[in-house]
XYZ file of C-alpha atoms in Angstrom:
590
model
C -42.082 -11.458 -29.490
C -40.949 -14.369 -27.299
C -37.447 -13.881 -28.651
C -37.458 -10.236 -27.496
C -38.676 -11.224 -24.018
C -35.914 -13.841 -23.786
C -33.258 -11.304 -24.800
C -34.615 -8.859 -22.201
C -34.491 -11.628 -19.565
C -30.837 -12.280 -20.414
C -30.011 -8.588 -20.219
C -31.619 -8.216 -16.794
C -30.314 -11.362 -15.157
C -27.082 -12.343 -16.898
C -24.918 -11.181 -13.969
C -26.678 -13.407 -11.460
C -27.142 -16.478 -13.659
C -24.605 -16.626 -16.458
C -21.640 -14.466 -15.510
C -20.566 -16.089 -12.271
C -16.830 -15.744 -11.735
C -15.121 -18.870 -10.451
C -11.604 -19.538 -9.253
C -9.621 -22.725 -8.562
C -9.500 -21.679 -4.895
C -12.257 -20.957 -2.375
C -11.627 -17.398 -1.159
C -14.107 -17.791 1.708
C -11.565 -19.903 3.624
C -8.587 -17.616 3.011
C -6.889 -14.826 4.946
C -4.676 -11.980 3.673
C -1.515 -14.087 3.561
C -3.171 -16.956 1.675
C -4.777 -14.633 -0.895
C -1.505 -12.741 -1.358
C 0.343 -16.019 -2.025
C -2.335 -17.051 -4.538
C -1.879 -13.731 -6.335
C 1.915 -14.095 -6.280
C 1.713 -17.582 -7.796
C -0.873 -16.511 -10.375
C -3.584 -18.838 -9.043
C -5.944 -15.867 -9.247
C -5.784 -12.275 -10.467
C -6.893 -9.215 -8.531
C -9.469 -8.583 -11.243
C -11.081 -11.996 -10.722
C -10.812 -11.596 -6.955
C -12.744 -8.324 -7.116
C -15.354 -9.894 -9.404
C -15.908 -12.746 -6.935
C -16.357 -10.315 -4.036
C -18.672 -8.058 -6.062
C -20.824 -11.046 -6.978
C -21.027 -12.035 -3.312
C -22.087 -8.480 -2.481
C -24.763 -8.623 -5.192
C -25.990 -11.982 -3.903
C -26.066 -11.346 -0.142
C -26.003 -7.641 0.726
C -29.737 -7.029 0.273
C -30.442 -9.592 2.993
C -27.934 -8.153 5.491
C -27.710 -4.441 4.590
C -24.048 -4.246 5.563
C -22.877 -1.841 2.840
C -23.766 1.729 1.889
C -21.560 2.395 -1.163
C -19.700 0.087 -3.543
C -16.616 1.403 -5.340
C -17.440 1.691 -9.066
C -13.720 1.865 -9.900
C -12.714 -1.288 -8.011
C -12.335 -3.419 -11.158
C -10.289 -0.782 -12.973
C -8.025 -0.448 -9.920
C -7.604 -4.235 -9.836
C -6.641 -4.340 -13.514
C -4.022 -1.641 -12.963
C -2.580 -3.483 -9.968
C -2.493 -6.725 -11.988
C -0.413 -4.912 -14.620
C 1.961 -3.683 -11.924
C 2.348 -7.229 -10.592
C 2.995 -8.577 -14.103
C 5.771 -5.995 -14.443
C 7.382 -7.159 -11.214
C 6.123 -4.309 -9.028
C 4.404 -5.722 -5.930
C 3.893 -2.938 -3.406
C 3.198 -5.075 -0.325
C 1.345 -8.146 0.923
C -1.884 -6.138 0.376
C -1.206 -5.556 -3.336
C -4.487 -6.048 -5.210
C -6.441 -7.179 -2.143
C -9.840 -5.587 -1.349
C -10.650 -4.007 2.017
C -13.980 -2.642 3.286
C -14.047 0.668 5.163
C -16.592 1.988 7.657
C -18.499 4.942 6.229
C -17.101 7.464 8.701
C -13.594 7.163 7.220
C -12.719 9.267 4.175
C -12.055 7.519 0.858
C -11.448 9.773 -2.141
C -14.240 9.731 -4.783
C -16.667 8.063 -2.371
C -19.031 9.931 -0.015
C -18.502 9.760 3.746
C -22.051 9.613 5.096
C -21.420 8.708 8.746
C -24.703 6.811 8.438
C -26.710 9.985 7.702
C -28.427 10.758 4.398
C -27.860 14.417 5.213
C -24.193 13.697 4.446
C -24.844 11.670 1.279
C -22.983 14.283 -0.800
C -20.114 14.701 1.677
C -17.074 14.017 -0.521
C -13.532 14.330 0.887
C -10.834 16.211 -1.000
C -8.267 13.582 0.034
C -8.037 10.121 1.556
C -7.895 9.663 5.307
C -4.268 9.170 6.363
C -4.828 5.456 7.110
C -6.560 4.945 3.745
C -3.698 6.641 1.905
C -1.258 4.212 3.510
C -3.434 1.247 2.528
C -3.758 2.453 -1.063
C -0.028 3.118 -1.292
C 0.424 -0.511 -0.203
C -1.795 -1.626 -3.108
C -5.058 -2.286 -1.233
C -8.358 -1.726 -3.034
C -11.205 -0.103 -1.103
C -14.079 -2.155 -2.521
C -16.926 -0.629 -0.479
C -17.996 1.578 2.435
C -19.921 -0.181 5.205
C -23.141 0.629 7.031
C -22.927 1.654 10.680
C -24.941 3.098 13.530
C -25.764 6.720 12.681
C -22.924 9.067 13.708
C -21.284 5.994 15.362
C -23.471 6.552 18.435
C -24.748 3.116 19.446
C -23.228 -0.206 20.508
C -26.369 -2.338 20.629
C -27.034 -2.141 16.876
C -25.867 -0.641 13.597
C -28.904 1.301 12.441
C -28.566 4.337 10.193
C -30.565 6.264 7.621
C -29.569 3.403 5.305
C -31.281 0.766 7.429
C -30.261 -1.806 10.040
C -27.360 -4.203 9.617
C -28.343 -7.807 10.357
C -26.109 -10.381 12.003
C -24.140 -12.534 9.565
C -25.153 -15.767 11.336
C -28.838 -15.034 11.870
C -30.701 -12.077 10.365
C -33.060 -11.894 13.351
C -30.158 -10.828 15.563
C -28.143 -7.641 15.905
C -24.758 -7.079 14.313
C -23.981 -4.783 17.273
C -22.376 -1.422 16.548
C -21.272 0.942 15.534
C -18.994 -0.935 13.091
C -21.603 -3.622 12.438
C -21.474 -3.262 8.671
C -17.724 -3.792 8.611
C -17.946 -6.934 10.748
C -20.873 -8.473 8.861
C -19.145 -7.735 5.519
C -16.047 -9.679 6.534
C -18.116 -12.545 7.976
C -20.003 -12.724 4.648
C -16.709 -12.532 2.707
C -17.417 -9.296 0.858
C -13.697 -8.646 1.438
C -10.977 -10.355 3.416
C -10.802 -7.626 6.099
C -12.343 -4.312 7.119
C -11.728 -1.131 9.063
C -14.039 0.150 11.752
C -13.762 2.828 14.396
C -13.831 2.222 18.126
C -14.912 4.953 20.537
C -16.191 2.757 23.350
C -16.543 -0.759 21.933
C -17.517 -0.224 18.314
C -14.959 -2.551 16.716
C -14.792 -5.290 19.317
C -18.507 -5.869 19.943
C -19.475 -6.324 16.249
C -16.418 -8.546 15.717
C -17.452 -10.658 18.707
C -21.051 -10.926 17.467
C -19.932 -12.066 14.005
C -17.192 -14.562 14.854
C -14.210 -12.349 14.018
C -11.124 -10.702 15.491
C -11.649 -7.055 16.476
C -8.652 -4.970 17.523
C -8.646 -1.569 19.231
C -5.054 -0.245 19.249
C -3.468 2.202 21.644
C -4.744 5.681 20.783
C -2.364 7.345 18.319
C -0.983 4.135 16.823
C -3.197 4.756 13.773
C -4.004 8.290 12.623
C -7.625 9.484 12.824
C -7.019 12.240 10.267
C -9.937 11.987 7.833
C -12.276 10.222 10.271
C -15.603 11.815 11.252
C -15.066 12.568 14.959
C -17.385 11.790 17.831
C -15.248 11.784 20.968
C -11.699 12.569 19.794
C -10.357 11.652 23.246
C -11.438 8.049 22.585
C -11.899 7.625 18.809
C -9.530 5.319 16.964
C -9.514 3.283 13.774
C -9.510 -0.452 14.477
C -9.340 -3.615 12.397
C -11.861 -6.412 11.861
C -10.236 -9.540 10.463
C -10.375 -13.330 10.312
C -7.339 -13.761 12.539
C -4.809 -11.852 14.638
C -2.111 -12.027 11.962
C -4.296 -10.044 9.546
C -4.911 -7.409 12.233
C -1.137 -7.064 12.596
C -0.643 -6.793 8.811
C -3.181 -3.983 8.474
C -1.944 -2.140 11.563
C 1.680 -2.223 10.440
C 0.702 -0.676 7.108
C -1.490 2.040 8.670
C 0.574 2.877 11.755
C 2.139 6.284 12.332
C 4.568 4.678 14.812
C 7.218 1.984 14.509
C 5.988 -1.270 13.027
C 4.961 -3.978 15.493
C 7.317 -6.955 15.448
C 5.340 -9.861 16.793
C 7.087 -12.567 18.766
C 6.261 -16.067 20.006
C 4.731 -15.829 23.465
C 5.073 -18.797 25.798
C 1.697 -19.161 27.516
C 3.392 -20.976 30.399
C 4.887 -17.625 31.407
C 1.562 -15.786 31.168
C -0.431 -14.349 34.084
C -4.037 -13.439 33.322
C -6.408 -11.469 35.511
C -10.085 -12.422 35.265
C -12.701 -10.099 36.867
C -14.856 -12.443 38.945
C -17.998 -10.330 38.531
C -17.686 -10.392 34.737
C -17.833 -14.195 34.434
C -20.119 -14.942 37.364
C -22.277 -12.070 38.571
C -25.358 -11.633 40.706
C -28.696 -10.183 39.616
C -28.956 -8.324 42.921
C -25.926 -6.259 41.910
C -26.626 -2.614 40.971
C -24.251 -2.598 38.005
C -25.287 -4.422 34.832
C -21.650 -5.422 34.266
C -21.758 -7.467 37.475
C -25.178 -9.032 36.982
C -25.577 -12.748 36.291
C -23.888 -13.899 33.105
C -25.829 -15.815 30.462
C -25.286 -19.552 31.033
C -24.188 -20.295 27.453
C -21.713 -17.393 27.446
C -20.401 -18.547 30.844
C -19.935 -22.054 29.487
C -17.935 -20.716 26.523
C -15.703 -18.390 28.545
C -15.085 -21.042 31.244
C -14.110 -23.572 28.584
C -11.747 -21.031 26.986
C -10.116 -20.180 30.321
C -9.573 -23.872 31.111
C -7.951 -24.399 27.709
C -5.624 -21.437 28.285
C -4.888 -22.651 31.805
C -3.998 -26.115 30.479
C -1.194 -24.455 28.466
C 0.451 -23.512 31.779
C -0.999 -20.026 32.141
C -1.685 -18.766 35.649
C -5.240 -17.447 36.086
C -5.834 -14.904 38.880
C -9.448 -14.073 39.748
C -10.056 -10.460 40.800
C -12.766 -9.495 43.291
C -14.538 -6.109 43.202
C -12.890 -5.213 39.914
C -15.677 -2.965 38.629
C -17.391 -0.865 41.293
C -20.013 1.886 41.391
C -17.336 4.518 41.979
C -15.408 3.318 38.916
C -18.597 3.221 36.881
C -19.186 6.873 37.850
C -15.668 7.736 36.704
C -16.286 6.066 33.343
C -19.579 7.981 32.947
C -17.831 11.290 33.656
C -14.930 10.622 31.305
C -16.771 11.029 27.999
C -15.946 14.060 25.850
C -18.919 14.117 23.482
C -19.106 17.879 23.880
C -16.091 18.028 21.547
C -18.200 16.546 18.741
C -19.414 19.900 17.350
C -16.073 21.718 17.190
C -14.251 18.618 15.949
C -16.841 18.089 13.215
C -16.469 21.688 12.037
C -12.740 21.163 11.705
C -13.274 17.862 9.871
C -15.929 19.118 7.399
C -13.778 22.047 6.233
C -11.823 19.670 3.970
C -14.923 18.357 2.199
C -17.334 19.277 -0.566
C -21.059 18.926 -0.055
C -24.185 20.742 1.035
C -23.362 20.518 4.763
C -20.638 23.002 5.703
C -20.976 23.183 9.498
C -22.243 21.145 12.426
C -25.015 23.680 12.951
C -26.307 23.034 9.419
C -26.300 19.296 10.138
C -28.088 19.810 13.464
C -30.678 21.974 11.718
C -31.583 19.003 9.527
C -31.241 16.432 12.303
C -32.846 17.564 15.558
C -31.265 14.648 17.469
C -28.012 16.655 17.388
C -29.380 19.786 19.061
C -27.742 19.047 22.418
C -24.359 18.635 20.723
C -24.930 21.830 18.751
C -25.264 23.779 21.994
C -21.692 22.729 22.843
C -20.206 24.451 19.771
C -17.371 26.875 20.498
C -17.107 25.356 23.953
C -14.793 26.886 26.515
C -14.709 23.722 28.614
C -11.327 22.217 29.337
C -10.384 18.579 29.576
C -8.624 19.010 32.917
C -11.392 17.444 35.006
C -11.841 14.533 32.618
C -8.105 13.915 32.404
C -8.004 13.862 36.206
C -10.788 11.239 36.251
C -9.022 9.169 33.625
C -5.767 9.391 35.539
C -7.473 8.159 38.699
C -9.062 5.232 36.876
C -5.782 4.448 35.118
C -3.994 4.333 38.467
C -6.663 1.962 39.791
C -6.364 -0.487 36.867
C -2.584 -0.101 36.788
C -2.385 -1.083 40.449
C -4.401 -4.238 39.724
C -1.861 -5.163 37.064
C 1.107 -4.417 39.332
C -0.203 -6.016 42.524
C -1.045 -9.260 40.702
C 1.907 -9.115 38.293
C -0.510 -9.451 35.352
C 0.267 -9.506 31.644
C -3.338 -9.093 30.496
C -6.893 -8.946 31.788
C -9.420 -11.259 30.150
C -13.241 -11.164 29.934
C -16.075 -11.884 27.468
C -16.781 -8.893 25.201
C -20.431 -9.069 26.314
C -21.992 -11.308 28.956
C -25.597 -11.523 27.765
C -27.013 -13.586 24.922
C -26.735 -11.803 21.593
C -29.606 -9.332 21.243
C -32.296 -9.624 18.652
C -32.761 -6.600 16.379
C -34.535 -3.669 18.069
C -34.222 -5.120 21.573
C -32.259 -3.759 24.528
C -30.292 -5.213 27.425
C -26.709 -5.223 26.166
C -24.180 -5.789 28.947
C -21.107 -4.304 27.317
C -17.784 -5.069 28.981
C -15.523 -3.790 26.184
C -15.900 -0.116 27.146
C -15.235 -0.449 30.881
C -11.503 0.375 30.882
C -9.886 0.017 27.475
C -11.576 2.997 25.827
C -11.582 5.128 28.975
C -7.888 4.911 29.865
C -6.459 4.079 26.419
C -5.571 0.416 26.959
C -5.355 -1.627 23.728
C -7.717 -4.595 23.546
C -8.570 -7.367 21.117
C -11.451 -9.818 20.906
C -10.999 -13.287 19.422
C -13.706 -15.885 18.703
C -14.360 -18.289 21.593
C -17.301 -20.274 20.241
C -20.995 -20.440 19.404
C -24.096 -20.887 21.545
C -26.781 -23.532 20.941
C -28.410 -21.271 18.328
C -25.172 -21.006 16.348
C -24.495 -17.401 17.397
C -20.830 -16.429 17.959
C -19.213 -14.810 21.018
C -15.818 -13.214 21.619
C -13.166 -13.486 24.302
C -11.489 -10.138 24.911
C -8.015 -9.475 26.269
C -6.636 -6.099 27.327
C -3.085 -4.949 28.014
C -1.646 -1.644 29.160
C -1.104 1.485 27.066
C 1.583 1.078 24.412
C 1.958 -2.687 24.868
C 0.296 -3.591 21.560
C 3.251 -5.843 20.680
C 2.611 -7.961 23.781
C -1.150 -7.911 23.271
C -1.004 -9.162 19.669
C 1.652 -11.752 20.483
C -0.360 -13.141 23.399
C -3.553 -13.093 21.310
C -1.811 -15.090 18.573
C -0.635 -17.705 21.080
C -4.142 -18.016 22.536
C -5.613 -18.188 19.025
C -3.346 -21.171 18.290
C -5.105 -23.109 21.054
C -8.087 -23.323 18.659
C -10.717 -22.207 21.138
C -13.389 -22.750 18.481
C -13.892 -23.938 14.928
C -14.728 -21.411 12.242
C -18.243 -21.608 10.811
C -18.956 -20.024 7.449
C -21.748 -17.442 7.657
C -22.627 -17.545 3.938
C -21.583 -20.279 1.488
C -19.365 -19.862 -1.536
C -21.123 -19.126 -4.831
C -19.104 -21.841 -6.570
C -17.611 -25.213 -5.692
C -13.974 -26.188 -6.031
C -13.557 -29.909 -6.639
C -11.085 -32.076 -4.732
C -9.236 -32.714 -8.000
C -8.836 -28.981 -8.593
C -7.633 -28.397 -5.037
C -5.124 -31.246 -5.443
C -3.882 -29.751 -8.712
C -3.533 -26.243 -7.233
C -1.657 -27.568 -4.185
C 0.764 -29.480 -6.415
C 1.238 -26.478 -8.681
C 1.824 -24.193 -5.680
C 4.361 -26.565 -4.111
C 6.345 -26.817 -7.333
C 5.970 -23.159 -8.334
C 9.479 -22.006 -7.461
C 11.229 -25.347 -7.839
C 13.643 -26.116 -10.627
C 11.195 -28.139 -12.726
C 12.821 -29.860 -15.688
C 11.598 -31.714 -18.765
C 8.284 -33.474 -18.066
C 7.467 -31.609 -14.831
C 7.949 -28.310 -16.613
C 5.499 -29.559 -19.222
C 3.054 -30.474 -16.426
C 3.453 -27.030 -14.858
C 2.575 -25.412 -18.193
C -0.559 -27.565 -18.508
C -1.571 -26.662 -14.960
C -0.920 -22.988 -15.594
C -3.133 -23.103 -18.682
C -5.868 -24.840 -16.662
C -5.700 -22.195 -13.916
C -5.674 -19.284 -16.367
C -8.685 -20.625 -18.318
C -10.480 -22.037 -15.262
C -13.616 -19.934 -15.651
C -14.126 -21.173 -19.234
C -13.547 -24.899 -18.642
C -16.805 -26.842 -18.818
C -15.936 -29.945 -16.784
C -13.390 -28.583 -14.339
C -13.082 -31.676 -12.161
C -12.605 -34.039 -15.110
C -9.952 -31.814 -16.685
C -8.144 -31.447 -13.355
C -8.248 -35.226 -12.906
C -6.535 -35.701 -16.281
C -3.781 -33.265 -15.353
C -3.399 -34.905 -11.943
C -3.020 -38.300 -13.623
C -0.359 -36.808 -15.852
C 1.367 -35.534 -12.720
C 1.661 -39.074 -11.376
C 2.878 -40.413 -14.730
C 5.327 -37.551 -15.244
C 6.563 -37.847 -11.682
C 7.296 -41.566 -12.171
C 8.883 -40.956 -15.583
C 10.915 -38.075 -14.156
C 12.090 -40.345 -11.351
C 13.028 -43.065 -13.857
C 14.734 -40.464 -16.022
C 16.688 -39.191 -13.026
C 17.807 -42.761 -12.251
C 18.781 -43.373 -15.888
C 20.500 -40.004 -16.020
C 22.353 -40.814 -12.799
C 23.396 -44.245 -14.132
C 24.517 -42.810 -17.473
C 26.370 -40.027 -15.656
C 28.040 -42.604 -13.411
C 29.060 -44.735 -16.431
C 30.489 -41.691 -18.218
C 32.394 -40.720 -15.076
C 33.726 -44.273 -14.738
C 34.765 -44.326 -18.416
C 36.529 -40.995 -17.989
C 38.259 -42.270 -14.871
C 39.340 -45.441 -16.708
C 40.634 -43.393 -19.625
C 42.477 -41.083 -17.262
C 43.914 -44.090 -15.428
C 44.974 -45.660 -18.717
C 46.601 -42.423 -19.771
C 48.397 -42.102 -16.452
C 49.708 -45.687 -16.750
C 50.838 -45.015 -20.302
C 52.614 -41.808 -19.256
C 54.273 -43.635 -16.369
C 55.625 -46.325 -18.684
C 56.837 -43.677 -21.075
C 58.697 -41.855 -18.283
C 60.371 -45.170 -17.274
C 61.582 -45.778 -20.832
C 62.971 -42.264 -21.097
C 64.722 -42.732 -17.761
C 66.329 -45.983 -18.793
C 67.735 -44.376 -21.934
């Protein structure tokens, strides 16, 4: 009987205890480029990469609730992409790399719930345009992320599937509505994720989870296959570990010309900083201009000083955000388009919900939107408001000769779950007048919670924005703190071996070094089955030193022998020439 119980125990828990996938590299510290290089040099396979991410999901997701659906075919897709790579077909830098997608973006064979269980059987008949481009580039959609229901709220990501918890402290909010995407990347369930940004829904969660969140100029990435909310503001955005990864994803998904990043000299940069956003006064009517949290102020002031020390000119702007401008922002929303846009979207899907009215019938919170169906309203008034606001912000840029405007993504301390009081600065201009913006990590407060520094440029200047963001990122405003540890350890000996193998991968290795490369390759390929990984790596590293010395000696001996042979040949040639010369003299004398 005890034997049967033990077998049952193994069957139930073998994935967690005995089937842990390990690799000779720690994927938690790697970005898209680093993982792609590891795949190219056969340090890891896509199949093993997917297994590692799936095991992290199994280990951590229950505690954070960041995912709704995991792709059952992810491993099979990885195996197929590994075969393609082995046959010399690498589609792009994303080949075989997993990405997480917010659950309001269509992925074929996976439901698009938009955070509502009423849409749990809403299956698309095709991939969203951006997803198609990613798949064509070889990316694997490993999972769909949790979000705020219908992408409505910025202060949290709470849906019918529960509340997403912050990656750095589960008592705090992930922010929304792309909270699941941000938390998933912070927890290393994938190397990057897609979200959507209507007002601040990519940038705020990225800021709250120590990541880079990028909202592009509207139209740079197609929203075909995305559940709409306010189509005048909705866009897909990226959530990544660094700016370079945001650029990689955007260039693959874009419907426009690819963005060619350049090196931006910060000494030539002029930055506008809204005074009220980094100082503030509690007597002010607008929350945006109320007193900033002291820890956030300390972080943003430190970041500005670091940027200023690189030669950048900082220009402080008074009365940047006023009551009249706040009124314009409030009047610029086009949520009344939700119903008609949803009806157009849902027509290309299979599921029990066929119209917005059917959804509203099941979810009474949508009744007000349902009354706007078949609206005859025009966008003329809203476009006029947006134009006025755009002129106002544009004049600030022109009058001060600014390249970007900079501010913290939020100015209050990170909210605990189910609390209110968010002072959201991300939505003030960028989303209203279609200015691209990106948030980058600027540090952590005394409780270890992360905050983001946001920069905004003018419509269509995404090239400048990403280039400037990269230059600022290189100033190392903050160190990166891992939200959840790796499930396996990589020894120093293994890391040393992998680095040596990587450095010699494409070199012309001869004799002993070729033998060492083969031993290393065998070690890497069988890594998961090696019992004492560090000891075995140490042996191979010792061989490296011996082989390197012997190879050096061999090269010297080879060089000496070659030199002797050359000298002998030269002597023989000289002797022959002398002999021929004497012969010619004799013939001449005759």
